[in-house]
Short mmCIF file of C-alpha atoms in Angstrom, two decimals:
data_model
loop_
_atom_site.label_atom_id
_atom_site.label_comp_id
_atom_site.label_asym_id
_atom_site.label_seq_id
_atom_site.Cartn_x
_atom_site.Cartn_y
_atom_site.Cartn_z
CA MET A 720 5.16 31.50 51.49
CA GLY A 721 2.78 34.28 50.31
CA LEU A 722 4.83 34.21 46.39
CA VAL A 723 4.63 30.85 46.37
CA PHE A 724 0.89 30.33 46.78
CA PHE A 725 0.11 33.56 44.23
CA CYS A 726 1.85 31.86 42.12
CA LEU A 727 -0.12 28.53 42.19
CA LEU A 728 -3.42 30.24 42.52
CA GLY A 729 -1.99 31.27 38.63
CA GLY A 730 -1.17 28.14 37.80
CA ALA A 731 -4.04 26.45 38.63
CA LEU A 732 -6.36 29.34 37.33
CA LEU A 733 -4.55 29.48 34.30
CA THR A 734 -4.79 25.35 34.15
CA LYS A 735 -9.08 26.17 34.34
CA ALA A 736 -8.75 28.51 31.51
CA VAL A 737 -6.51 26.42 29.14
CA ALA A 738 -8.86 23.01 29.68
CA ARG A 739 -12.21 25.44 29.14
CA ARG A 740 -10.24 26.71 26.12
CA PRO A 741 -12.19 25.05 22.65
CA ALA A 742 -9.88 22.14 20.99
CA ARG A 743 -8.49 23.40 17.73
CA PRO A 744 -10.78 21.90 15.11
CA LEU A 745 -9.46 18.81 13.33
CA ARG A 746 -9.54 19.50 9.25
CA ILE A 747 -10.60 16.44 6.95
CA VAL A 748 -10.36 15.96 3.42
CA SER A 749 -11.41 13.24 1.42
CA TYR A 750 -9.47 13.41 -2.06
CA ASN A 751 -9.54 10.66 -5.09
CA VAL A 752 -6.42 12.31 -7.25
CA ARG A 753 -6.94 9.93 -9.89
CA GLY A 754 -2.75 8.76 -9.65
CA GLY A 755 -2.47 12.75 -10.58
CA MET A 756 -3.90 12.98 -13.88
CA GLY A 757 -6.03 15.65 -14.31
CA MET A 758 -8.85 15.89 -16.59
CA ASP A 759 -6.29 16.59 -19.29
CA GLY A 760 -5.28 12.83 -19.39
CA THR A 761 -1.70 15.02 -17.51
CA ARG A 762 -0.26 13.09 -14.93
CA ASP A 763 1.12 16.33 -12.71
CA TYR A 764 1.43 15.25 -8.66
CA ALA A 765 2.90 19.27 -8.37
CA ARG A 766 -0.66 20.63 -9.68
CA ALA A 767 -2.92 17.86 -6.89
CA SER A 768 -0.48 18.83 -4.63
CA ALA A 769 -0.79 22.22 -4.57
CA VAL A 770 -4.73 21.75 -3.93
CA ILE A 771 -4.12 19.77 -1.84
CA ARG A 772 -1.57 22.41 0.59
CA ALA A 773 -4.20 24.93 0.17
CA ALA A 774 -6.84 22.61 2.10
CA ARG A 775 -4.40 22.14 4.59
CA PRO A 776 -5.45 19.19 5.96
CA ASP A 777 -4.64 17.38 9.22
CA ILE A 778 -5.88 14.40 7.66
CA CYS A 779 -6.24 13.39 3.67
CA ALA A 780 -7.57 9.89 2.15
CA LEU A 781 -6.23 9.61 -0.95
CA GLN A 782 -7.32 7.26 -3.25
CA GLU A 783 -6.39 5.86 -6.37
CA LEU A 784 -2.75 5.49 -6.49
CA ASP A 785 -0.39 3.76 -8.14
CA SER A 786 2.84 2.85 -6.81
CA MET A 787 6.08 2.04 -8.49
CA THR A 788 3.61 0.66 -11.93
CA ARG A 789 5.04 1.10 -15.58
CA ARG A 790 2.10 3.25 -16.30
CA ASN A 791 3.51 5.76 -14.09
CA GLY A 792 7.25 5.62 -14.46
CA ASP A 793 7.64 3.41 -11.53
CA THR A 794 7.14 6.83 -9.06
CA ASP A 795 5.66 5.78 -5.80
CA ALA A 796 2.67 8.49 -5.81
CA LEU A 797 2.44 8.21 -2.42
CA ARG A 798 5.44 9.28 -1.51
CA GLU A 799 5.10 12.13 -4.06
CA PHE A 800 2.28 13.43 -2.67
CA ALA A 801 3.57 13.30 0.86
CA HIS A 802 7.18 14.89 -0.33
CA ARG A 803 4.76 18.12 -2.15
CA THR A 804 2.35 18.23 0.95
CA GLY A 805 5.11 17.77 3.82
CA LEU A 806 2.83 15.63 5.76
CA HIS A 807 3.72 12.03 6.39
CA GLY A 808 2.48 9.11 4.33
CA THR A 809 0.67 5.85 4.62
CA PHE A 810 0.22 3.82 1.76
CA ALA A 811 -2.41 0.17 1.33
CA ARG A 812 -2.60 -1.92 -1.58
CA ALA A 813 -5.74 -2.78 -3.10
CA ILE A 814 -3.56 -5.05 -5.53
CA ALA A 815 -0.56 -5.35 -7.78
CA TYR A 816 -0.35 -3.95 -10.43
CA ASP A 817 1.59 -3.00 -13.82
CA GLY A 818 4.82 -4.05 -12.27
CA GLY A 819 3.86 -2.55 -9.10
CA ALA A 820 1.22 -1.89 -7.22
CA TYR A 821 -2.39 0.01 -6.94
CA GLY A 822 -4.12 1.07 -3.76
CA ILE A 823 -5.04 4.03 -1.08
CA GLY A 824 -3.30 6.52 0.80
CA LEU A 825 -3.14 8.45 3.81
CA LEU A 826 -1.75 11.81 4.48
CA SER A 827 -0.85 13.20 7.93
CA LYS A 828 0.29 16.59 9.96
CA ARG A 829 1.23 14.17 12.85
CA ARG A 830 2.47 10.48 12.35
CA PRO A 831 0.19 7.26 12.98
CA LYS A 832 0.49 5.43 16.61
CA ARG A 833 -0.28 2.16 14.80
CA VAL A 834 -1.68 1.32 11.05
CA GLU A 835 -2.98 -1.91 10.04
CA ARG A 836 -4.43 -2.85 6.39
CA LEU A 837 -7.20 -4.70 5.75
CA PRO A 838 -8.96 -6.37 2.87
CA LEU A 839 -12.31 -5.46 1.92
CA PRO A 840 -14.69 -6.73 -0.92
CA GLY A 841 -15.35 -5.68 -4.22
CA ARG A 842 -15.96 -8.55 -7.08
CA GLU A 843 -14.20 -5.99 -9.90
CA GLU A 844 -11.28 -5.55 -7.79
CA ALA A 845 -10.30 -6.10 -4.23
CA ARG A 846 -10.58 -3.42 -2.19
CA THR A 847 -8.52 -1.91 1.26
CA LEU A 848 -9.30 -0.53 4.61
CA ILE A 849 -6.73 1.82 6.65
CA VAL A 850 -6.92 2.15 9.94
CA ALA A 851 -5.07 4.59 11.65
CA GLU A 852 -4.79 5.38 15.18
CA PHE A 853 -3.35 8.69 16.54
CA SER A 854 -3.43 9.79 20.20
CA ASP A 855 -7.42 10.59 20.36
CA TYR A 856 -8.46 9.33 17.36
CA VAL A 857 -8.62 6.97 14.27
CA VAL A 858 -8.89 7.31 10.79
CA LEU A 859 -10.28 4.75 8.73
CA ALA A 860 -9.19 5.39 4.91
CA THR A 861 -10.89 3.66 1.72
CA HIS A 862 -12.21 3.16 -1.39
CA LEU A 863 -15.22 1.18 -2.26
CA SER A 864 -16.15 -1.10 -4.43
CA LEU A 865 -18.56 -0.18 -7.45
CA THR A 866 -20.55 -3.21 -6.52
CA PRO A 867 -23.82 -2.64 -4.38
CA ALA A 868 -23.12 -5.80 -2.12
CA ASP A 869 -20.11 -5.43 -1.93
CA GLN A 870 -20.13 -2.35 -0.56
CA LEU A 871 -23.06 -3.15 2.16
CA SER A 872 -19.96 -6.31 3.12
CA SER A 873 -18.04 -3.62 3.43
CA VAL A 874 -19.98 -1.37 5.35
CA GLU A 875 -20.71 -3.78 8.64
CA LEU A 876 -16.33 -4.98 8.35
CA ILE A 877 -16.40 -0.86 8.71
CA ASP A 878 -18.87 -0.70 11.65
CA SER A 879 -17.24 -3.54 13.45
CA VAL A 880 -13.63 -2.11 13.26
CA ALA A 881 -15.09 0.91 14.20
CA ALA A 882 -16.73 -0.31 17.19
CA SER A 883 -13.51 -1.96 18.48
CA TYR A 884 -12.09 1.64 19.61
CA PRO A 885 -15.29 2.64 22.18
CA GLY A 886 -14.99 6.25 23.13
CA ARG A 887 -13.04 7.84 20.69
CA ALA A 888 -13.45 9.04 17.43
CA VAL A 889 -13.44 7.60 14.88
CA PHE A 890 -13.50 9.36 10.87
CA LEU A 891 -14.15 7.14 8.04
CA ALA A 892 -13.46 9.03 4.47
CA GLY A 893 -13.06 8.02 1.36
CA ASP A 894 -14.79 7.60 -2.25
CA LEU A 895 -17.45 5.41 -1.32
CA ASN A 896 -18.92 5.03 -5.54
CA CYS A 897 -22.80 5.75 -3.38
CA PRO A 898 -25.23 8.51 -3.71
CA PRO A 899 -26.79 9.45 -1.29
CA ASP A 900 -30.19 7.96 -2.03
CA SER A 901 -28.54 4.37 -1.80
CA GLU A 902 -28.88 1.57 0.23
CA VAL A 903 -25.37 1.87 1.36
CA PHE A 904 -25.61 5.29 2.97
CA ARG A 905 -28.49 4.38 4.72
CA ALA A 906 -26.90 2.08 5.97
CA LEU A 907 -23.65 3.72 7.10
CA ARG A 908 -26.13 6.39 8.64
CA GLN A 909 -27.20 3.89 11.45
CA ARG A 910 -23.60 4.10 13.08
CA PHE A 911 -21.74 6.79 10.91
CA VAL A 912 -22.92 10.66 10.88
CA PRO A 913 -21.57 12.08 8.08
CA LEU A 914 -19.66 15.27 8.09
CA ASN A 915 -19.09 16.68 4.70
CA ASP A 916 -21.93 18.50 2.94
CA THR A 917 -24.03 15.47 0.79
CA ARG A 918 -26.03 17.95 -0.64
CA LEU A 919 -22.61 18.72 -2.70
CA PRO A 920 -21.79 17.14 -5.95
CA SER A 921 -18.00 16.62 -6.67
CA TRP A 922 -18.07 14.12 -9.36
CA PRO A 923 -16.99 14.37 -12.57
CA ALA A 924 -14.75 17.52 -11.34
CA ASP A 925 -14.82 19.12 -14.32
CA ASP A 926 -18.79 19.35 -13.93
CA PRO A 927 -20.03 17.88 -10.62
CA GLN A 928 -23.11 15.88 -10.66
CA ASP A 929 -22.46 13.05 -8.16
CA THR A 930 -21.73 12.72 -4.42
CA ILE A 931 -19.95 10.08 -3.74
CA ASP A 932 -16.86 11.06 -1.64
CA TYR A 933 -17.74 11.49 2.23
CA ILE A 934 -16.52 12.19 5.14
CA TRP A 935 -18.08 10.43 8.37
CA GLY A 936 -18.32 10.48 12.00
CA TYR A 937 -18.91 7.28 14.20
CA THR A 938 -21.54 7.63 16.60
CA GLY A 939 -22.12 3.97 17.83
CA GLY A 940 -18.68 4.50 20.33
CA GLY A 941 -20.16 7.63 22.11
CA ILE A 942 -19.20 10.55 20.83
CA SER A 943 -20.50 13.78 19.56
CA TYR A 944 -19.49 15.36 16.48
CA ARG A 945 -19.94 19.12 15.21
CA VAL A 946 -18.81 20.52 12.14
CA CYS A 947 -17.54 23.86 12.35
CA ASP A 948 -16.85 24.62 8.22
CA ASN A 949 -17.38 21.72 5.35
CA GLY A 950 -18.16 22.05 1.75
CA VAL A 951 -16.11 20.93 -2.28
CA ILE A 952 -12.72 22.37 -2.64
CA ASP A 953 -13.10 24.06 -6.46
CA ALA A 954 -10.53 22.26 -8.24
CA PRO A 955 -11.78 21.27 -11.64
CA ASP A 956 -9.02 20.46 -14.21
CA GLN A 957 -6.77 17.85 -10.73
CA SER A 958 -8.37 15.13 -10.90
CA ASP A 959 -11.52 13.60 -12.29
CA HIS A 960 -12.77 14.26 -8.74
CA ARG A 961 -12.91 17.29 -6.52
CA PRO A 962 -12.01 17.24 -2.77
CA VAL A 963 -14.24 17.02 -0.21
CA PHE A 964 -13.60 18.47 3.65
CA ALA A 965 -15.41 18.70 6.57
CA GLU A 966 -13.71 20.91 9.76
CA VAL A 967 -14.63 19.17 12.76
CA THR A 968 -14.78 19.14 17.07
CA TYR A 969 -15.61 16.16 18.92
CA GLY A 970 -16.12 15.19 22.62
CA PRO A 971 -17.75 12.16 24.47
CA ARG A 972 -22.05 12.47 24.08
CA GLN A 973 -23.77 14.57 26.69
CA PRO A 974 -26.24 12.56 28.01
CA ASP A 975 -29.93 14.27 27.59
CA LYS A 976 -30.99 16.32 30.63
CA GLU A 977 -34.03 14.92 32.40
CA ARG A 978 -37.04 17.08 31.66
#
C-alpha cells in the first residue's frame, strides 16, 4: 500500500509539473510564393520550398498558387510544396485559370480536422478564404483583393467567421494588400492583434519597401496572444515577396485584477 501511495503521489506531482510546463510556441509563416517563380523569372519549387523548410513552420499560408495550369506545365503547385516540405497541403481555388485553377494554400504539420473554403469579394478577380480547424486553434488563410472596398467587405466576413469560434485561438495569415496606415488595417485592428512585426516590409523581395503580408490573432473570442519571436525571413530571390513569421503562445484572456 505504501508503494502504491508513493506511485500515486509521484504521478500527481508529475501531472502537476506537466500542467505547469509552458506551451510550445506555435510557429506561423505567411509566404506569397508567386507560384514558385523567383525574381529572375524562373519557376523553381525547390528553392522556395527550401525557404519554408528552413523556417520550420507549424502552419504556413501560401498565396499565388497554380493548379494544373498550362503556364506551370500542368503541375499542382500546392502538392509540390507539400511534398518538398513534408507538410500536409490544403488548396483553395479562387478562380479558374489557363486550363486549371489559381488560388491559395495552407501547409501544416498536423492535418486539419475540418476545412472550409469560403468566397471573398474581388472585382479584379475573385478571392477565397481557407478556414482550417485544428484541435485547439483555427487558421484563416487568404489573399485579399487589391480594391480597398473589397478588402473592407472581406474584413467583415473574416470577423464573422472568427467570431463563430468563441474561446478558441483564431489566426489570420496572408497577403492582405494593405499597409499599416490603411483603413483596412485599422478595421482589422478592432478585433485582431498583429503578431508579425508590421514595421518590417516584405515586398518587393529584392528591396522591401511595403508591409502587406501579415499574421494576426483574433482577440474577440477571449483569447490573448504572446509573441515569442517574429520577423521577415531573408529570402530576396525565391519569390517577389519575403515570408513573414510569428512564434506565438496563446490562452484564455485573464480578467483584470481589481484595484
